[in-house]
CSV table of C-alpha atoms and ligand atoms in Angstrom, one decimal:
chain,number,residue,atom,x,y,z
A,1,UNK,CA,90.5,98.5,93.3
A,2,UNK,CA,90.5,102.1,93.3
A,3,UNK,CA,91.8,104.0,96.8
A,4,UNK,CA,88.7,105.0,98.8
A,5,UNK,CA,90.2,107.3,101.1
A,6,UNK,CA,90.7,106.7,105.1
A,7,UNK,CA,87.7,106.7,106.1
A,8,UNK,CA,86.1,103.6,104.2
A,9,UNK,CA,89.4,102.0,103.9
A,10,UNK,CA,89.5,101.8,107.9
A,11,UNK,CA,85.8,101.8,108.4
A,12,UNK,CA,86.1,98.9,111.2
A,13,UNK,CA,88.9,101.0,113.2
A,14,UNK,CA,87.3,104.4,113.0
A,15,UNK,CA,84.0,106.4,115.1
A,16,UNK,CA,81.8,106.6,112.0
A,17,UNK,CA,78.8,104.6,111.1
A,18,UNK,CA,76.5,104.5,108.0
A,19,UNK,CA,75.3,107.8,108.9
A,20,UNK,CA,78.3,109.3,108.6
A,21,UNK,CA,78.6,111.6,105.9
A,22,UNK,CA,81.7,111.0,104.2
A,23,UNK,CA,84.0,114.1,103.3
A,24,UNK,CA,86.7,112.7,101.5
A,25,UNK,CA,89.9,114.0,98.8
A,26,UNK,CA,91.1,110.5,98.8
A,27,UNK,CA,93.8,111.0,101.1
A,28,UNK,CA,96.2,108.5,102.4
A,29,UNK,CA,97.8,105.2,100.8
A,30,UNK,CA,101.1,107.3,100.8
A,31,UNK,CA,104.3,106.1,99.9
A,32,UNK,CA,106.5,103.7,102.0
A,33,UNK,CA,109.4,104.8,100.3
A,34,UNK,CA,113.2,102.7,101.0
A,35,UNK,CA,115.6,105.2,101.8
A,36,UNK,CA,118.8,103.4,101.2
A,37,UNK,CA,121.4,106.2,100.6
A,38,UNK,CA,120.4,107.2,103.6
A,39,UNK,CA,120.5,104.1,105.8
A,40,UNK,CA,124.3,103.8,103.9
A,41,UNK,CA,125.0,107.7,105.2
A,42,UNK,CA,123.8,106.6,108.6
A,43,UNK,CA,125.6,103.1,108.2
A,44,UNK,CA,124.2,101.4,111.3
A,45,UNK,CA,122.2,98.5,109.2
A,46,UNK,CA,119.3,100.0,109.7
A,47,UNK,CA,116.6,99.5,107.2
A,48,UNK,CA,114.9,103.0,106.6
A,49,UNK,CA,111.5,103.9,105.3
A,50,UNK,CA,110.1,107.3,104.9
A,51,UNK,CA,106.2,107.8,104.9
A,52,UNK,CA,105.4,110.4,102.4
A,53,UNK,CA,103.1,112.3,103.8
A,54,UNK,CA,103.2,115.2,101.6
A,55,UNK,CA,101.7,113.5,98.9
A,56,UNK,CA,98.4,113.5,100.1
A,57,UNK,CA,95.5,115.7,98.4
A,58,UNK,CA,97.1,119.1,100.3
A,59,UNK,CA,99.9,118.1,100.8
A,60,UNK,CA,100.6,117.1,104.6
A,61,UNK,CA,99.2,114.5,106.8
A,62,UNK,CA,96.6,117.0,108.4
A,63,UNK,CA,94.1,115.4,105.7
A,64,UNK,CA,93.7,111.8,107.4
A,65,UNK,CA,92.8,113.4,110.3
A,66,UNK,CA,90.9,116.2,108.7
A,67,UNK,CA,89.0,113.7,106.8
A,68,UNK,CA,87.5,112.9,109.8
A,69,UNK,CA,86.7,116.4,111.7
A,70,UNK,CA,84.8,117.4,109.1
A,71,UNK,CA,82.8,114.5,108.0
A,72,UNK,CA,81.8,114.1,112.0
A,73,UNK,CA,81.2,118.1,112.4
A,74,UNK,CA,78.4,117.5,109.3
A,75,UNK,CA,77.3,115.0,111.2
A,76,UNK,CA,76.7,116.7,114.2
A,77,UNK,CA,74.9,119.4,112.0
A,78,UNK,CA,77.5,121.9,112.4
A,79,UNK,CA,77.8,124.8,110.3
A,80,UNK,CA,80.9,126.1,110.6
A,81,UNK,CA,84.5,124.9,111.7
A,82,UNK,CA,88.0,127.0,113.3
A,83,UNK,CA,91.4,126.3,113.6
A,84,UNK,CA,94.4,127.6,114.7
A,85,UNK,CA,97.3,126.7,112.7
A,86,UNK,CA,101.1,126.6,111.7
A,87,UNK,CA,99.5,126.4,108.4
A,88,UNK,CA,98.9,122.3,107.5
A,89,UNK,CA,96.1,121.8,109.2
A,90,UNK,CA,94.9,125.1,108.0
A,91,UNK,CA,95.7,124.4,104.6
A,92,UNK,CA,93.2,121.0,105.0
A,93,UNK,CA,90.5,122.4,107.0
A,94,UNK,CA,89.9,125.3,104.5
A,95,UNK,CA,90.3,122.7,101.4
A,96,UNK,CA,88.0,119.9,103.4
A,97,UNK,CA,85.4,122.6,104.3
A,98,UNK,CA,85.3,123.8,100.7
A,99,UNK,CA,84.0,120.6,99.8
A,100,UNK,CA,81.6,120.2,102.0
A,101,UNK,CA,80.4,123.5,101.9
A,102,UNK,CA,80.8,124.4,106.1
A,103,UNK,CA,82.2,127.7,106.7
A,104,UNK,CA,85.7,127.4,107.7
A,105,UNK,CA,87.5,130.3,110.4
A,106,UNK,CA,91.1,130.0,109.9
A,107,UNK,CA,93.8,131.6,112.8
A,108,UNK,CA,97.2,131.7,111.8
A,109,UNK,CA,99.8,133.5,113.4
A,110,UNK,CA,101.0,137.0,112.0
A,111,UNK,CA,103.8,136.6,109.7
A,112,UNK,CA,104.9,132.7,110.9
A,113,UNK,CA,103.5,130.0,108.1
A,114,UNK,CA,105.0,129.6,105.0
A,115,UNK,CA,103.9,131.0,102.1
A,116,UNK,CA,102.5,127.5,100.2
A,117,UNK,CA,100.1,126.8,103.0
A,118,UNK,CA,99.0,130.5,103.3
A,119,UNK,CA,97.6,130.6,99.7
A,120,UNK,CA,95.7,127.2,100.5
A,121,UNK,CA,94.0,128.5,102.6
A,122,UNK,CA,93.4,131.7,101.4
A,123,UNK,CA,92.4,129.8,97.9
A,124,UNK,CA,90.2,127.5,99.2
A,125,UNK,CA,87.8,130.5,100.8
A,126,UNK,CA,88.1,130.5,104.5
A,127,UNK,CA,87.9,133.5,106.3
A,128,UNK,CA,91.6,133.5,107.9
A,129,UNK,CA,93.0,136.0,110.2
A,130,UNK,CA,96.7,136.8,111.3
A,131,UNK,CA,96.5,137.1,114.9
A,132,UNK,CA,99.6,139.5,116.4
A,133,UNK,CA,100.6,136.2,118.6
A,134,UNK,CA,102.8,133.1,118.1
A,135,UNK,CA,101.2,129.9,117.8
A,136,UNK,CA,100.1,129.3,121.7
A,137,UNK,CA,98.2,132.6,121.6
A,138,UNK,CA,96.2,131.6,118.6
A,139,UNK,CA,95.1,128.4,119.8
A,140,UNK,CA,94.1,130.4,123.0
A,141,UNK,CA,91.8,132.3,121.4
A,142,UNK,CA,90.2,129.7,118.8
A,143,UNK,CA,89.2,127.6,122.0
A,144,UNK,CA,88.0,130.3,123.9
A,145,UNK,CA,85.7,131.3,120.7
A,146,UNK,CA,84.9,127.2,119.9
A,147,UNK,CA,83.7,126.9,123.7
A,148,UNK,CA,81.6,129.8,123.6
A,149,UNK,CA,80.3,130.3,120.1
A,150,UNK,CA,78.6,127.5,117.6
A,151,UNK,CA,82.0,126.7,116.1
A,152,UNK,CA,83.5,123.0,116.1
A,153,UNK,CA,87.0,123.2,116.7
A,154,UNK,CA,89.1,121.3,114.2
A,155,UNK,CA,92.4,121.5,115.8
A,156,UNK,CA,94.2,117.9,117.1
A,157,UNK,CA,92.3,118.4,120.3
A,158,UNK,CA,89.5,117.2,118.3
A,159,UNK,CA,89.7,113.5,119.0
A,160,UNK,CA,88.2,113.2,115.7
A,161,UNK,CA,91.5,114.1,114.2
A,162,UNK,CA,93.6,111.9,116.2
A,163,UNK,CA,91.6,109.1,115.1
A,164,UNK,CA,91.9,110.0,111.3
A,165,UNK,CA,95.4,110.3,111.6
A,166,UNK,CA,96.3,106.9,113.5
A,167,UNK,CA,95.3,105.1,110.0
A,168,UNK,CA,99.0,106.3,108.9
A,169,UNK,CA,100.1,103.4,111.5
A,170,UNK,CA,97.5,101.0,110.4
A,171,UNK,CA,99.2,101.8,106.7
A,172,UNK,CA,103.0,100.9,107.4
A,173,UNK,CA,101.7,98.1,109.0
A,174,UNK,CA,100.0,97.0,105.8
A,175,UNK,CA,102.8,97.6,103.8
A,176,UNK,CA,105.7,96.2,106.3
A,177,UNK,CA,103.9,93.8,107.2
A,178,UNK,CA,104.8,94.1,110.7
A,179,UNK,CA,105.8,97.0,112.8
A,180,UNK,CA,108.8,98.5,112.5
A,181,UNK,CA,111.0,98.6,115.0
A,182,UNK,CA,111.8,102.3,115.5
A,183,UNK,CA,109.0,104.8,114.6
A,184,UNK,CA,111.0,108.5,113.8
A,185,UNK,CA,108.3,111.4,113.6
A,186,UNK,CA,108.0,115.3,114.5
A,187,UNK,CA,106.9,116.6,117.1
A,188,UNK,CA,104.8,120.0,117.4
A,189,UNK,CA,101.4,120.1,118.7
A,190,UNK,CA,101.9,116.5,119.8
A,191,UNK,CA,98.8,115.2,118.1
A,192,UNK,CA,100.3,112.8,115.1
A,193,UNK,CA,102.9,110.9,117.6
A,194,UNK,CA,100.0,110.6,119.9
A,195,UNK,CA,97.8,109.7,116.8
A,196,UNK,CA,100.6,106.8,115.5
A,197,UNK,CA,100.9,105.2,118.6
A,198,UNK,CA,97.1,104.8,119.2
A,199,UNK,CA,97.1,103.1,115.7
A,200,UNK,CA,100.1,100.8,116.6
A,201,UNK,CA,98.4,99.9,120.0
A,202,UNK,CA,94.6,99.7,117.9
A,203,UNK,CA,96.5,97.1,115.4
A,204,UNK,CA,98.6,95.0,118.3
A,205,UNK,CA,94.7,94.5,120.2
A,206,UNK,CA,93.6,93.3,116.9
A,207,UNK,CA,96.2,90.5,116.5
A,208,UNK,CA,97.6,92.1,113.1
A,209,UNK,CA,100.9,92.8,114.6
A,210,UNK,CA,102.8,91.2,117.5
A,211,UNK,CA,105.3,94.0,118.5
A,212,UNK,CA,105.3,97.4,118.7
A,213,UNK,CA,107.5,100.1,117.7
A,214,UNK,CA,109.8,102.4,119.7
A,215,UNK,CA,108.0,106.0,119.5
A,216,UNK,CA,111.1,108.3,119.0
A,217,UNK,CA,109.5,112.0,118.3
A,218,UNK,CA,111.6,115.0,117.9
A,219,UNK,CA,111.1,118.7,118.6
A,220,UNK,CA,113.0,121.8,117.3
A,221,UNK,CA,115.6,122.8,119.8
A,222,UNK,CA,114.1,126.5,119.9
A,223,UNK,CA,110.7,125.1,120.5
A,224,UNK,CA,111.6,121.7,122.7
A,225,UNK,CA,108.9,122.1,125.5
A,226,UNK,CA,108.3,118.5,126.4
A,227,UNK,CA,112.3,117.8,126.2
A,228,UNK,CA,112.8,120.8,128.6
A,229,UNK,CA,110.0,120.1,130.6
A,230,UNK,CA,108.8,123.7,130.5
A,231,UNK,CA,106.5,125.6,128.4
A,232,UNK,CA,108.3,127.6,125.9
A,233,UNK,CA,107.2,131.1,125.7
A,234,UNK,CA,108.7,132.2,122.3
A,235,UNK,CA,109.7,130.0,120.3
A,236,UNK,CA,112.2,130.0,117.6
A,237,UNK,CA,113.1,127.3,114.5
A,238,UNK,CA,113.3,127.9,110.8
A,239,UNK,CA,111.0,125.0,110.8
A,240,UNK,CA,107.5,126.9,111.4
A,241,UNK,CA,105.3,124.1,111.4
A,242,UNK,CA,106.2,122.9,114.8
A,243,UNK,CA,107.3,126.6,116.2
A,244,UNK,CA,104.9,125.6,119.4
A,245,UNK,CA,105.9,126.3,122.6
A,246,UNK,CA,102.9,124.5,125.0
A,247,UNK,CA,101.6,121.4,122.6
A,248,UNK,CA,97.9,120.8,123.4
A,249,UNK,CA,98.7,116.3,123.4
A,250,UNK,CA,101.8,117.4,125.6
A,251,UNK,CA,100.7,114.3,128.5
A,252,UNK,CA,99.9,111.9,125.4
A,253,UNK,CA,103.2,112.4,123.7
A,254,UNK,CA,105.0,111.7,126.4
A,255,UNK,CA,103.2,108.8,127.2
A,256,UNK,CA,103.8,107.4,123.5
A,257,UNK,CA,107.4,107.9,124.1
A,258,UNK,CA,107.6,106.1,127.6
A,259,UNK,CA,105.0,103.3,127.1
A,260,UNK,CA,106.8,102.1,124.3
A,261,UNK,CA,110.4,102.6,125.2
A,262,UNK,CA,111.3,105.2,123.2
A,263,UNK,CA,111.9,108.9,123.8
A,264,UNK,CA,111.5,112.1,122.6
A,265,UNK,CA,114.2,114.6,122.0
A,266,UNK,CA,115.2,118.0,119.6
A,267,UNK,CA,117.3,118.8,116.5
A,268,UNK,CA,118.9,122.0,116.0
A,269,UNK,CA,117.9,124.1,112.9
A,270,UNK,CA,121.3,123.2,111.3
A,271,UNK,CA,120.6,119.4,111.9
A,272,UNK,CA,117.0,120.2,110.3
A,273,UNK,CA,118.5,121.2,107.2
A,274,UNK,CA,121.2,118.8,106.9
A,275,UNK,CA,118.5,116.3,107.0
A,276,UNK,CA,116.5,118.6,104.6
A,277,UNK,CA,119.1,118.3,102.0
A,278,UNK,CA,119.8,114.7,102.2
A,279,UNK,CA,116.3,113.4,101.4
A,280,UNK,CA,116.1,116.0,98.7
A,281,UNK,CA,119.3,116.0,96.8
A,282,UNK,CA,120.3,112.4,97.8
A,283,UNK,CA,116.7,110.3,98.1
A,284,UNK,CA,114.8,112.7,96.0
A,285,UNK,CA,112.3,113.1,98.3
A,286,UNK,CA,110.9,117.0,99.0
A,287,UNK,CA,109.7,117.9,102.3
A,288,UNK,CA,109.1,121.0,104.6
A,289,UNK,CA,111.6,121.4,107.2
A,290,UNK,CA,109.6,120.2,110.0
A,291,UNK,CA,109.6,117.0,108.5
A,292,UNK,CA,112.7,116.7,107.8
A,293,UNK,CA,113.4,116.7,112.2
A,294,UNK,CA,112.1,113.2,112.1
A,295,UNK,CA,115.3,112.1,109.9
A,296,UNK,CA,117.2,114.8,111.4
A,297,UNK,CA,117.2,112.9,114.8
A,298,UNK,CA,117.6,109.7,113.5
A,299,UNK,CA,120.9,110.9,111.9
A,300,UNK,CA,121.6,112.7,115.2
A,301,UNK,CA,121.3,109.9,117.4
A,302,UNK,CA,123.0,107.2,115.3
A,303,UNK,CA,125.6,109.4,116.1
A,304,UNK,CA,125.1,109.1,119.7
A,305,UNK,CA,124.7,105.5,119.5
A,306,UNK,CA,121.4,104.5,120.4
A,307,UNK,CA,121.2,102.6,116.8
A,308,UNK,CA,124.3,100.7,117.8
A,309,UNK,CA,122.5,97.2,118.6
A,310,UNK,CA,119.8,97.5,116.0
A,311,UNK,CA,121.8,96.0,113.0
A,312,UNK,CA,118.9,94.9,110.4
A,313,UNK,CA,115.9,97.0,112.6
A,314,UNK,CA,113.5,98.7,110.6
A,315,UNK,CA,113.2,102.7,111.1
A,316,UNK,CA,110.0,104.2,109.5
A,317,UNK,CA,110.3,108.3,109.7
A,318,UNK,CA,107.2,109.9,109.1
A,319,UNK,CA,107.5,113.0,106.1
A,320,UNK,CA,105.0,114.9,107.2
A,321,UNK,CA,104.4,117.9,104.6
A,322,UNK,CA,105.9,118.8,101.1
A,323,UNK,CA,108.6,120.9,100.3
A,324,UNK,CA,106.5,123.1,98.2
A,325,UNK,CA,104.7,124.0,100.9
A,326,UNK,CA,107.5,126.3,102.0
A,327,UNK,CA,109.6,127.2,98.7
A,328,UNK,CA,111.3,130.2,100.3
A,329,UNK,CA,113.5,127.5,102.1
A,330,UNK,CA,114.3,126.0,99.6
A,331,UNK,CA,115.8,128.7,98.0
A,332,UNK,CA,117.1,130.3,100.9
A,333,UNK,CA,119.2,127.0,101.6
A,334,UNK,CA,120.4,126.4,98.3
A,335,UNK,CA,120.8,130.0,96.4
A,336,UNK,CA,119.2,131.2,93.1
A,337,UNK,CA,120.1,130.1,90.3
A,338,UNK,CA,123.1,131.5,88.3
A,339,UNK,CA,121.8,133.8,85.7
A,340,UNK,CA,123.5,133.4,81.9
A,341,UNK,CA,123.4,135.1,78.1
A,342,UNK,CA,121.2,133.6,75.7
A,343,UNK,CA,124.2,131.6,74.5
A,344,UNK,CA,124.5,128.0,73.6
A,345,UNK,CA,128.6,128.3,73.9
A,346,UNK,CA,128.4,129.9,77.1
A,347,UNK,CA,125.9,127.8,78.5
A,348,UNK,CA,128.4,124.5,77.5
A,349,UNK,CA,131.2,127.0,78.9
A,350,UNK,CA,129.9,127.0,81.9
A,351,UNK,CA,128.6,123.5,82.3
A,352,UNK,CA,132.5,122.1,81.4
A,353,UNK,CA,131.4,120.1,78.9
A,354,UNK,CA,133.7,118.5,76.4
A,355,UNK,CA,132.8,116.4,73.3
B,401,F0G,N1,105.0,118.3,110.6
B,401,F0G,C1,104.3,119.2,109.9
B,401,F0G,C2,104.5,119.5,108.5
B,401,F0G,C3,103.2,119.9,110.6
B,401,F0G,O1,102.4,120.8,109.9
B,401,F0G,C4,103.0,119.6,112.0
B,401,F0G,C5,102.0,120.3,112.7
B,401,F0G,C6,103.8,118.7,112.6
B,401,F0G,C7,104.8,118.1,111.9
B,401,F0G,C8,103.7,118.3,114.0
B,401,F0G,O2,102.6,117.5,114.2
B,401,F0G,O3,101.4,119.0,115.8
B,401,F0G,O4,100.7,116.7,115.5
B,401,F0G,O5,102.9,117.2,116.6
B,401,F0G,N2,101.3,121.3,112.3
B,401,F0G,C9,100.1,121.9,113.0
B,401,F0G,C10,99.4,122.8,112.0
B,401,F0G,C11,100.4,122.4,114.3
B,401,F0G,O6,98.8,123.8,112.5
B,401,F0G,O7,99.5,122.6,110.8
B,401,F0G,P1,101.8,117.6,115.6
């Protein structure tokens, strides 16, 4: 049967009734993908799965929550929708809201997303504006302008979004069969750890799974508020998506991490893109470098033994975005390419090939 999207996929799980217009690209039934070179670099036993959230319809995992916001916000007759953004979620409202035909107000901050989730958004028609701010300044001013003016908010502080986004839970689970035992994921705003451990919970209430997994979220070091315990007032990581220093789910994440006996703690930028080359030149999997932190800290704390009596455990680390979405790091990390004459002799010259 052909994929319906979220929304009628989870139906039963989710605030929506008949009523409910659905807004929909199709997104989620991503990839459970086995990441075995990488469970051998790691070599604790572990089982790894990465969930590939950059193939959904723009790219990052924004959509199953966005799905959601904007099918409700018609609903509730709204016209138009805002968000501040790192640049996923803007990415996904302006695409969603295209569809639907709302107005979409997008806040970015100046000269801090990368450049494939600025031309989404652009492309799809919002109305965005660079605010001369960091992340925390932006959201500041899309919630003051969402209380005060007709505008639904469409940030993760929508619970609307949180809800959209749990059904990447209910979809390991359907795929595993089970939970796993160890759920690895990024950590920014805070909204998609808090949104995974509400569907794990939503699923163990059911009766479809019996355990639940260890929550283990991590930050950038540069931008590590909840690990430091302080907000962060400028923050610094190559990986933009989760350059936040005051996440708006900052109570819930932490809660996620405690409740289920797991934790949450940060990556450097080096151990970003270690982790950033690995699944791309040894898994072949492509992601953003905010992503990559959730593999990054798995790597990191194998090290440190916390893996050590979890032989055979399952690890699922949640991808969240696609490495197109930020292409200048890609090239930045690995270099141009080597530039050649027009020369079938020199091009096997160079390439060391022998018949
Ligand atoms: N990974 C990517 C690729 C993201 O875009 C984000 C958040 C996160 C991880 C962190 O998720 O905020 O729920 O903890 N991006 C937001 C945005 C902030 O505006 O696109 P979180």
């Amino acid at each position: 049967m052909a994929w319906e999207g979220v929304i009628k996929t989870y139906f039963d799980y989710l605030p929506v009734s008949e009523k409910t217009p659905i807004i929909t690209l199709k997104e989620g039934n991503t990839p459970l993908v086995p990441a075995d070179r990488l469970a051998r670099h790691i070599n604790k036993g572990l089982k790894i799965f990465l969930k590939y959230e950059g193939l959904n319809p723009t790219g990052s995992f924004k959509d199953r929550g966005m799905t959601m916001a904007i099918s409700k916000a018609i609903e509730e007759g709204s016209c138009a929708v805002m968000c501040a953004s790192t640049g996923n979620t803007s990415a996904s409202a302006a695409a969603y809201s295209a569809r639907s035909g709302l107005k979409c107000f997008v806040l970015i901050p100046h000269k801090s997303i990368a450049l494939g989730k600025l031309s989404q958004a652009l492309i799809h028609g919002a109305d965005v504006l660079a605010v001369q701010g960091n992340f925390d300044d932006t959201l500041k001013v899309v919630r003051y302008i969402t209380s005060n003016y007709p505008v639904t908010l469409v940030n993760s502080i929508n619970p609307n979004r949180i809800e959209g986004q749990k059904t990447g839970a209910f979809e390991i689970v359907d795929v595993l069969g089970k939970a796993p035992d160890y759920h690895a994921i990024p950590v920014g705003n805070a909204g998609n750890i808090t949104a995974y451990w509400k569907g794990y919970r939503e699923y163990h209430e059911a009766g479809k799974i019996s355990s639940l997994p260890r929550m283990i979220g991590f930050q950038a070091a540069g931008s590590a508020p909840i690990v430091l315990g302080k907000v962060v007032e400028d923050p610094k990581t190559i990986a933009t998506a989760i350059k936040i220093g005051n996440p708006a789910s900052w109570e819930s994440a932490e809660a996620a991490a405690r409740d289920s006996g797991g934790m949450i703690q940060m990556v450097t930028d080096e151990e970003i893109i270690e982790a950033y080359k690995i699944l791309a030149q040894t898994e072949g999997v492509f992601v953003e470098p905010a992503s990559a932190a959730s593999v990054a800290g798995v790597i990191k704390y194998a090290k440190e033994s916390y893996f050590d009596d979890s032989k055979g455990k399952t690890v699922v680390c949640v991808l969240t975005g696609h490495g197109l979405k930020d292409p200048d790091r890609a090239i930045q990390t690995v270099g141009n390419p080597e530039v050649i004459e027009n020369d079938p002799m020199k091009v096997v010259e160079r390439l060391g090939l022998k018949k």
